[in-house]
Amino acid sequence: MRRPHPRLLAPAVALFLATACGGEHAGTSGGPGAAVPAPRATVTDPPVDGVRITSVTIPSASPTPSASPGSVHADRLPGDSGVSAAYQVSNDGDEAMTYTVIFAFTTDTGAVMGNKKLTVRGVAPGRSKNGTVGLGVLTPGASPVTRVKIEQVTKVPADEAPDKTGACPSSGVRLWADDGDAAMGLRVVGLHLQNCGERDYSLDGYPELSLLDEDHRPVDGIRVLHGGAAVAMGTGYDEPPAPLTLKPGETALSGLIWRNTTLAGSTAVNVPYVRVLAKPGADPVIVTPELDLGTTGRLGVGAWKRADG
């Protein structure tokens, strides 16, 4: 479950696509029956939080096979849509940042046929990184994709970015948030901590949380309550804290629990970032659970417990 934060949603970035640059036909290069490169269109839309799409590639109709016996033409991998977008991530700040970007692949009418999420790590101040994101396999029966847009951008200081699979941090532990779950206004997002080091790692209590706005400034007026039962029963995070020692490779679990109830006439509160300390003195990690707290003013946090399995 991923809830795009209202103030982080990028305006729709309409991109020029294949029909506007279609003019290529099978056989225009390489002789009859040769594969035709997919049309690529340059994009000049302004960046969204430092991220911009520089070009898009939308394949035209499949090349017509040559009528000559024995001729061969190249095809994409079976099922691969061939749709892709080249992007650039630029950091105009004064510290290295890690960016997470969601790209939406849509029809002309804006219907989303697929999303791709990627993370670009450690973009140095004043520097840029380029890359390409592909749609991959399009669901059978889906409408043709004709546009690509930046749907969401989040960014955190590189030295506080979560990393589920990269090199083990100097702290000896990895910490990250999952995509969570939602049911009838109740939100639950898991916090995972893995001992990736070579020594035992001890926990006893609750993660320490700081709520941050989109500029990473503190958000006031929200009570952080210990235990899931402070918000709702039966979330799995009701147990009191107990000492816990993780051997190398073992994982602990906590959780963020809230409701998105909004009272009429009141202003809803949304918190895109949460800085997490696994225990006092631990290295901070900023996760992006996108807390849509409504007007409740409450966030529950579970005590660390050993993860199942």
mmCIF file of C-alpha atoms in Angstrom:
data_model
loop_
_atom_site.group_PDB
_atom_site.id
_atom_site.type_symbol
_atom_site.label_atom_id
_atom_site.label_comp_id
_atom_site.label_asym_id
_atom_site.label_seq_id
_atom_site.Cartn_x
_atom_site.Cartn_y
_atom_site.Cartn_z
ATOM 1 C CA MET A 1 0.000 0.000 0.000
ATOM 2 C CA ARG A 2 1.462 3.255 -1.101
ATOM 3 C CA ARG A 3 -0.371 6.502 -0.541
ATOM 4 C CA PRO A 4 1.037 9.354 -2.661
ATOM 5 C CA HIS A 5 1.419 12.364 -0.402
ATOM 6 C CA PRO A 6 -0.885 15.139 -1.640
ATOM 7 C CA ARG A 7 1.743 17.858 -1.502
ATOM 8 C CA LEU A 8 4.384 15.692 -3.138
ATOM 9 C CA LEU A 9 2.356 14.732 -6.166
ATOM 10 C CA ALA A 10 3.988 16.187 -9.227
ATOM 11 C CA PRO A 11 1.831 17.971 -11.758
ATOM 12 C CA ALA A 12 1.113 15.770 -14.737
ATOM 13 C CA VAL A 13 4.092 15.870 -17.066
ATOM 14 C CA ALA A 14 2.678 15.375 -20.541
ATOM 15 C CA LEU A 15 5.280 14.006 -22.872
ATOM 16 C CA PHE A 16 5.495 13.928 -26.637
ATOM 17 C CA LEU A 17 5.049 10.389 -27.832
ATOM 18 C CA ALA A 18 5.261 8.113 -30.795
ATOM 19 C CA THR A 19 2.438 9.368 -32.970
ATOM 20 C CA ALA A 20 3.987 12.806 -33.083
ATOM 21 C CA CYS A 21 7.299 11.469 -34.285
ATOM 22 C CA GLY A 22 6.091 8.444 -36.236
ATOM 23 C CA GLY A 23 7.478 9.031 -39.758
ATOM 24 C CA GLU A 24 9.680 5.928 -39.624
ATOM 25 C CA HIS A 25 8.622 2.759 -41.370
ATOM 26 C CA ALA A 26 10.053 -0.686 -41.778
ATOM 27 C CA GLY A 27 12.800 -0.736 -44.319
ATOM 28 C CA THR A 28 13.889 2.906 -44.025
ATOM 29 C CA SER A 29 17.273 1.735 -42.775
ATOM 30 C CA GLY A 30 19.061 -1.535 -43.120
ATOM 31 C CA GLY A 31 16.969 -2.709 -46.077
ATOM 32 C CA PRO A 32 13.596 -4.400 -46.300
ATOM 33 C CA GLY A 33 12.524 -6.242 -43.193
ATOM 34 C CA ALA A 34 15.026 -4.500 -40.879
ATOM 35 C CA ALA A 35 13.877 -3.586 -37.382
ATOM 36 C CA VAL A 36 12.999 0.077 -36.988
ATOM 37 C CA PRO A 37 14.317 1.874 -33.897
ATOM 38 C CA ALA A 38 11.518 2.959 -31.598
ATOM 39 C CA PRO A 39 10.779 6.670 -31.953
ATOM 40 C CA ARG A 40 12.355 8.775 -29.216
ATOM 41 C CA ALA A 41 10.991 12.202 -28.355
ATOM 42 C CA THR A 42 12.882 14.915 -26.492
ATOM 43 C CA VAL A 43 11.108 16.393 -23.466
ATOM 44 C CA THR A 44 11.546 19.957 -22.256
ATOM 45 C CA ASP A 45 9.172 20.022 -19.284
ATOM 46 C CA PRO A 46 10.614 21.603 -16.109
ATOM 47 C CA PRO A 47 12.024 19.335 -13.387
ATOM 48 C CA VAL A 48 9.965 18.131 -10.428
ATOM 49 C CA ASP A 49 11.952 18.397 -7.190
ATOM 50 C CA GLY A 50 15.183 18.070 -9.164
ATOM 51 C CA VAL A 51 14.001 15.202 -11.392
ATOM 52 C CA ARG A 52 13.117 15.601 -15.040
ATOM 53 C CA ILE A 53 12.352 13.312 -17.946
ATOM 54 C CA THR A 54 14.649 14.135 -20.851
ATOM 55 C CA SER A 55 13.189 11.836 -23.500
ATOM 56 C CA VAL A 56 10.702 9.036 -23.985
ATOM 57 C CA THR A 57 10.696 6.026 -26.261
ATOM 58 C CA ILE A 58 7.379 4.596 -27.417
ATOM 59 C CA PRO A 59 7.575 1.827 -30.041
ATOM 60 C CA SER A 60 5.427 2.260 -33.092
ATOM 61 C CA ALA A 61 3.560 -0.655 -34.612
ATOM 62 C CA SER A 62 5.691 -3.751 -35.123
ATOM 63 C CA PRO A 63 7.729 -3.613 -38.363
ATOM 64 C CA THR A 64 6.153 -5.408 -41.260
ATOM 65 C CA PRO A 65 8.084 -8.602 -42.011
ATOM 66 C CA SER A 66 9.697 -8.720 -45.410
ATOM 67 C CA ALA A 67 7.922 -10.764 -48.022
ATOM 68 C CA SER A 68 11.303 -12.123 -49.118
ATOM 69 C CA PRO A 69 11.709 -15.767 -48.095
ATOM 70 C CA GLY A 70 14.237 -16.322 -45.313
ATOM 71 C CA SER A 71 14.554 -12.666 -44.283
ATOM 72 C CA VAL A 72 14.824 -11.907 -40.535
ATOM 73 C CA HIS A 73 13.937 -8.869 -38.463
ATOM 74 C CA ALA A 74 14.796 -8.146 -34.832
ATOM 75 C CA ASP A 75 12.111 -8.194 -32.148
ATOM 76 C CA ARG A 76 11.982 -7.119 -28.506
ATOM 77 C CA LEU A 77 11.869 -9.763 -25.826
ATOM 78 C CA PRO A 78 8.459 -11.472 -25.699
ATOM 79 C CA GLY A 79 5.997 -9.348 -23.765
ATOM 80 C CA ASP A 80 8.332 -6.396 -23.307
ATOM 81 C CA SER A 81 6.454 -3.193 -24.104
ATOM 82 C CA GLY A 82 9.641 -1.395 -25.173
ATOM 83 C CA VAL A 83 8.364 1.788 -23.499
ATOM 84 C CA SER A 84 11.021 3.717 -21.587
ATOM 85 C CA ALA A 85 11.925 7.170 -20.329
ATOM 86 C CA ALA A 86 15.361 8.734 -19.902
ATOM 87 C CA TYR A 87 15.647 10.886 -16.784
ATOM 88 C CA GLN A 88 18.055 13.187 -15.009
ATOM 89 C CA VAL A 89 18.293 13.770 -11.260
ATOM 90 C CA SER A 90 20.003 17.047 -10.252
ATOM 91 C CA ASN A 91 20.925 18.142 -6.740
ATOM 92 C CA ASP A 92 21.004 21.903 -6.253
ATOM 93 C CA GLY A 93 21.348 21.627 -2.479
ATOM 94 C CA ASP A 94 24.419 21.679 -0.264
ATOM 95 C CA GLU A 95 24.539 18.011 0.799
ATOM 96 C CA ALA A 96 24.406 14.654 -0.952
ATOM 97 C CA MET A 97 20.842 13.389 -1.377
ATOM 98 C CA THR A 98 19.152 10.105 -2.230
ATOM 99 C CA TYR A 99 16.039 10.375 -4.417
ATOM 100 C CA THR A 100 13.150 7.941 -4.778
ATOM 101 C CA VAL A 101 11.018 8.526 -7.871
ATOM 102 C CA ILE A 102 7.759 6.975 -9.039
ATOM 103 C CA PHE A 103 7.197 7.108 -12.798
ATOM 104 C CA ALA A 104 3.681 6.565 -14.174
ATOM 105 C CA PHE A 105 3.117 5.150 -17.656
ATOM 106 C CA THR A 106 -0.284 6.295 -18.902
ATOM 107 C CA THR A 107 -2.677 6.434 -21.822
ATOM 108 C CA ASP A 108 -3.654 9.654 -23.609
ATOM 109 C CA THR A 109 -6.529 10.051 -21.152
ATOM 110 C CA GLY A 110 -4.261 9.687 -18.121
ATOM 111 C CA ALA A 111 -5.198 6.131 -17.139
ATOM 112 C CA VAL A 112 -2.169 4.551 -15.457
ATOM 113 C CA MET A 113 -1.085 1.291 -17.089
ATOM 114 C CA GLY A 114 1.963 0.797 -14.881
ATOM 115 C CA ASN A 115 4.188 2.410 -12.253
ATOM 116 C CA LYS A 116 7.914 2.053 -11.766
ATOM 117 C CA LYS A 117 9.697 3.076 -8.579
ATOM 118 C CA LEU A 118 13.427 3.582 -8.462
ATOM 119 C CA THR A 119 15.992 4.992 -6.068
ATOM 120 C CA VAL A 120 18.938 7.138 -7.151
ATOM 121 C CA ARG A 121 21.498 7.186 -4.361
ATOM 122 C CA GLY A 122 24.115 9.684 -3.324
ATOM 123 C CA VAL A 123 23.653 12.553 -5.771
ATOM 124 C CA ALA A 124 26.394 14.983 -4.750
ATOM 125 C CA PRO A 125 25.720 18.733 -4.351
ATOM 126 C CA GLY A 126 25.714 20.485 -7.709
ATOM 127 C CA ARG A 127 25.879 17.195 -9.600
ATOM 128 C CA SER A 128 23.461 15.144 -11.694
ATOM 129 C CA LYS A 129 22.850 11.476 -12.422
ATOM 130 C CA ASN A 130 21.204 10.125 -15.555
ATOM 131 C CA GLY A 131 19.401 6.881 -16.189
ATOM 132 C CA THR A 132 16.596 5.115 -18.007
ATOM 133 C CA VAL A 133 13.468 3.505 -16.602
ATOM 134 C CA GLY A 134 11.488 0.977 -18.625
ATOM 135 C CA LEU A 135 7.884 -0.130 -18.277
ATOM 136 C CA GLY A 136 8.719 -3.745 -19.041
ATOM 137 C CA VAL A 137 5.854 -6.149 -19.627
ATOM 138 C CA LEU A 138 2.457 -4.544 -20.175
ATOM 139 C CA THR A 139 -0.488 -6.375 -18.630
ATOM 140 C CA PRO A 140 -2.415 -8.350 -21.279
ATOM 141 C CA GLY A 141 -5.411 -6.357 -22.469
ATOM 142 C CA ALA A 142 -4.025 -3.042 -21.193
ATOM 143 C CA SER A 143 -4.507 0.059 -23.307
ATOM 144 C CA PRO A 144 -1.506 1.406 -25.240
ATOM 145 C CA VAL A 145 0.871 3.575 -23.217
ATOM 146 C CA THR A 146 1.404 6.951 -24.839
ATOM 147 C CA ARG A 147 2.679 9.143 -22.004
ATOM 148 C CA VAL A 148 5.117 9.051 -19.081
ATOM 149 C CA LYS A 149 5.004 11.347 -16.081
ATOM 150 C CA ILE A 150 6.782 11.856 -12.775
ATOM 151 C CA GLU A 151 4.176 10.956 -10.188
ATOM 152 C CA GLN A 152 6.146 11.398 -6.975
ATOM 153 C CA VAL A 153 9.582 12.422 -5.735
ATOM 154 C CA THR A 154 10.936 11.991 -2.230
ATOM 155 C CA LYS A 155 14.479 12.799 -1.197
ATOM 156 C CA VAL A 156 16.510 12.442 1.987
ATOM 157 C CA PRO A 157 20.106 13.151 2.979
ATOM 158 C CA ALA A 158 22.224 10.340 1.577
ATOM 159 C CA ASP A 159 23.732 9.445 4.958
ATOM 160 C CA GLU A 160 20.220 8.965 6.426
ATOM 161 C CA ALA A 161 18.678 7.074 3.520
ATOM 162 C CA PRO A 162 17.312 3.579 4.179
ATOM 163 C CA ASP A 163 18.870 0.752 2.192
ATOM 164 C CA LYS A 164 17.337 -2.700 2.404
ATOM 165 C CA THR A 165 19.864 -4.528 0.252
ATOM 166 C CA GLY A 166 23.026 -2.457 -0.110
ATOM 167 C CA ALA A 167 26.304 -2.643 1.758
ATOM 168 C CA CYS A 168 25.948 -2.906 5.518
ATOM 169 C CA PRO A 169 26.203 0.563 7.119
ATOM 170 C CA SER A 170 28.987 1.321 9.582
ATOM 171 C CA SER A 171 26.368 1.089 12.346
ATOM 172 C CA GLY A 172 26.022 -2.630 11.613
ATOM 173 C CA VAL A 173 22.250 -2.431 11.103
ATOM 174 C CA ARG A 174 19.847 -1.676 8.259
ATOM 175 C CA LEU A 175 16.511 0.016 8.915
ATOM 176 C CA TRP A 176 13.689 0.499 6.418
ATOM 177 C CA ALA A 177 9.899 0.875 6.168
ATOM 178 C CA ASP A 178 7.634 -1.399 4.149
ATOM 179 C CA ASP A 179 4.694 -0.326 1.973
ATOM 180 C CA GLY A 180 2.250 -0.975 4.798
ATOM 181 C CA ASP A 181 -1.414 -1.866 4.806
ATOM 182 C CA ALA A 182 -4.676 0.037 5.076
ATOM 183 C CA ALA A 183 -8.220 -0.962 5.969
ATOM 184 C CA MET A 184 -11.192 1.329 6.643
ATOM 185 C CA GLY A 185 -9.023 4.309 7.531
ATOM 186 C CA LEU A 186 -6.523 2.405 9.698
ATOM 187 C CA ARG A 187 -2.907 2.560 8.501
ATOM 188 C CA VAL A 188 -0.093 0.236 9.580
ATOM 189 C CA VAL A 189 3.476 0.507 8.250
ATOM 190 C CA GLY A 190 6.184 -1.866 9.412
ATOM 191 C CA LEU A 191 9.646 -0.734 10.484
ATOM 192 C CA HIS A 192 12.280 -3.401 9.866
ATOM 193 C CA LEU A 193 15.718 -3.526 11.461
ATOM 194 C CA GLN A 194 18.297 -6.108 10.400
ATOM 195 C CA ASN A 195 21.600 -6.817 12.095
ATOM 196 C CA CYS A 196 23.892 -6.964 9.060
ATOM 197 C CA GLY A 197 27.063 -6.600 11.099
ATOM 198 C CA GLU A 198 29.329 -9.075 12.835
ATOM 199 C CA ARG A 199 28.316 -8.395 16.451
ATOM 200 C CA ASP A 200 25.138 -8.847 18.455
ATOM 201 C CA TYR A 201 22.793 -5.852 18.487
ATOM 202 C CA SER A 202 20.603 -5.156 21.530
ATOM 203 C CA LEU A 203 17.219 -3.448 21.645
ATOM 204 C CA ASP A 204 14.871 -2.707 24.524
ATOM 205 C CA GLY A 205 11.966 -0.366 23.928
ATOM 206 C CA TYR A 206 10.498 1.719 21.142
ATOM 207 C CA PRO A 207 12.067 3.431 18.146
ATOM 208 C CA GLU A 208 12.544 7.155 18.638
ATOM 209 C CA LEU A 209 10.626 9.164 16.029
ATOM 210 C CA SER A 210 10.841 12.719 14.683
ATOM 211 C CA LEU A 211 8.131 13.785 12.238
ATOM 212 C CA LEU A 212 9.296 15.958 9.329
ATOM 213 C CA ASP A 213 7.603 17.977 6.591
ATOM 214 C CA GLU A 214 8.632 17.990 2.913
ATOM 215 C CA ASP A 215 11.523 20.353 3.734
ATOM 216 C CA HIS A 216 12.684 18.028 6.547
ATOM 217 C CA ARG A 217 11.580 20.481 9.214
ATOM 218 C CA PRO A 218 9.930 19.237 12.450
ATOM 219 C CA VAL A 219 6.149 18.864 12.449
ATOM 220 C CA ASP A 220 4.565 19.954 15.727
ATOM 221 C CA GLY A 221 1.240 19.082 17.302
ATOM 222 C CA ILE A 222 1.342 15.290 16.796
ATOM 223 C CA ARG A 223 1.464 12.973 19.815
ATOM 224 C CA VAL A 224 3.621 9.880 19.376
ATOM 225 C CA LEU A 225 2.067 7.158 21.549
ATOM 226 C CA HIS A 226 3.649 3.886 22.617
ATOM 227 C CA GLY A 227 1.869 0.753 21.432
ATOM 228 C CA GLY A 228 -0.540 0.075 18.609
ATOM 229 C CA ALA A 229 -3.447 -0.158 21.051
ATOM 230 C CA ALA A 230 -3.131 3.597 21.594
ATOM 231 C CA VAL A 231 -4.698 3.903 18.131
ATOM 232 C CA ALA A 232 -6.459 0.588 17.468
ATOM 233 C CA MET A 233 -6.572 -2.911 18.905
ATOM 234 C CA GLY A 234 -5.355 -5.964 17.049
ATOM 235 C CA THR A 235 -2.619 -4.398 14.946
ATOM 236 C CA GLY A 236 0.048 -6.795 16.204
ATOM 237 C CA TYR A 237 1.997 -4.064 17.967
ATOM 238 C CA ASP A 238 0.367 -4.136 21.399
ATOM 239 C CA GLU A 239 3.045 -6.020 23.349
ATOM 240 C CA PRO A 240 5.074 -4.104 25.948
ATOM 241 C CA PRO A 241 8.803 -3.670 25.319
ATOM 242 C CA ALA A 242 11.203 -6.440 26.306
ATOM 243 C CA PRO A 243 14.970 -6.847 25.973
ATOM 244 C CA LEU A 244 15.944 -8.274 22.593
ATOM 245 C CA THR A 245 19.330 -9.280 21.200
ATOM 246 C CA LEU A 246 19.740 -9.769 17.476
ATOM 247 C CA LYS A 247 22.425 -12.112 16.253
ATOM 248 C CA PRO A 248 24.071 -11.240 12.913
ATOM 249 C CA GLY A 249 21.494 -11.734 10.179
ATOM 250 C CA GLU A 250 18.473 -11.539 12.500
ATOM 251 C CA THR A 251 15.699 -8.955 12.119
ATOM 252 C CA ALA A 252 13.434 -7.021 14.470
ATOM 253 C CA LEU A 253 10.097 -5.411 13.692
ATOM 254 C CA SER A 254 8.216 -2.358 14.924
ATOM 255 C CA GLY A 255 5.291 -0.512 13.390
ATOM 256 C CA LEU A 256 3.683 2.870 12.819
ATOM 257 C CA ILE A 257 -0.071 2.917 13.389
ATOM 258 C CA TRP A 258 -2.519 5.755 12.685
ATOM 259 C CA ARG A 259 -5.953 6.684 11.392
ATOM 260 C CA ASN A 260 -6.678 9.207 8.658
ATOM 261 C CA THR A 261 -9.921 10.491 10.184
ATOM 262 C CA THR A 262 -10.674 14.091 9.243
ATOM 263 C CA LEU A 263 -13.249 16.199 11.052
ATOM 264 C CA ALA A 264 -15.313 18.619 9.018
ATOM 265 C CA GLY A 265 -13.915 22.133 9.048
ATOM 266 C CA SER A 266 -10.503 21.018 10.300
ATOM 267 C CA THR A 267 -7.206 20.955 8.440
ATOM 268 C CA ALA A 268 -5.743 17.529 7.790
ATOM 269 C CA VAL A 269 -2.091 16.933 8.658
ATOM 270 C CA ASN A 270 0.191 15.018 6.300
ATOM 271 C CA VAL A 271 3.735 14.033 7.239
ATOM 272 C CA PRO A 272 5.896 12.706 4.376
ATOM 273 C CA TYR A 273 9.040 11.862 6.365
ATOM 274 C CA VAL A 274 9.882 10.235 9.688
ATOM 275 C CA ARG A 275 13.386 10.228 11.155
ATOM 276 C CA VAL A 276 13.893 6.997 13.102
ATOM 277 C CA LEU A 277 16.471 6.114 15.760
ATOM 278 C CA ALA A 278 16.375 2.410 16.552
ATOM 279 C CA LYS A 279 17.455 3.253 20.112
ATOM 280 C CA PRO A 280 19.010 6.242 21.885
ATOM 281 C CA GLY A 281 22.300 7.181 20.251
ATOM 282 C CA ALA A 282 21.691 5.113 17.096
ATOM 283 C CA ASP A 283 22.391 6.513 13.637
ATOM 284 C CA PRO A 284 19.237 8.184 12.234
ATOM 285 C CA VAL A 285 17.395 6.855 9.193
ATOM 286 C CA ILE A 286 14.669 8.813 7.372
ATOM 287 C CA VAL A 287 11.780 6.722 6.050
ATOM 288 C CA THR A 288 8.854 7.909 3.930
ATOM 289 C CA PRO A 289 5.615 6.336 5.223
ATOM 290 C CA GLU A 290 3.584 9.370 4.036
ATOM 291 C CA LEU A 291 1.508 9.744 7.177
ATOM 292 C CA ASP A 292 -1.971 11.002 6.265
ATOM 293 C CA LEU A 293 -2.908 11.676 9.874
ATOM 294 C CA GLY A 294 -6.117 13.542 9.137
ATOM 295 C CA THR A 295 -7.056 15.586 12.198
ATOM 296 C CA THR A 296 -6.344 12.847 14.751
ATOM 297 C CA GLY A 297 -3.048 14.297 15.974
ATOM 298 C CA ARG A 298 -1.943 10.795 17.009
ATOM 299 C CA LEU A 299 0.639 8.286 15.842
ATOM 300 C CA GLY A 300 1.241 4.951 17.539
ATOM 301 C CA VAL A 301 4.571 3.125 17.487
ATOM 302 C CA GLY A 302 5.136 -0.474 18.467
ATOM 303 C CA ALA A 303 7.922 -1.831 20.648
ATOM 304 C CA TRP A 304 10.689 -3.713 18.891
ATOM 305 C CA LYS A 305 10.031 -7.435 18.669
ATOM 306 C CA ARG A 306 11.752 -10.293 16.934
ATOM 307 C CA ALA A 307 10.535 -10.668 13.355
ATOM 308 C CA ASP A 308 8.831 -13.963 12.507
ATOM 309 C CA GLY A 309 10.989 -16.253 10.418
#
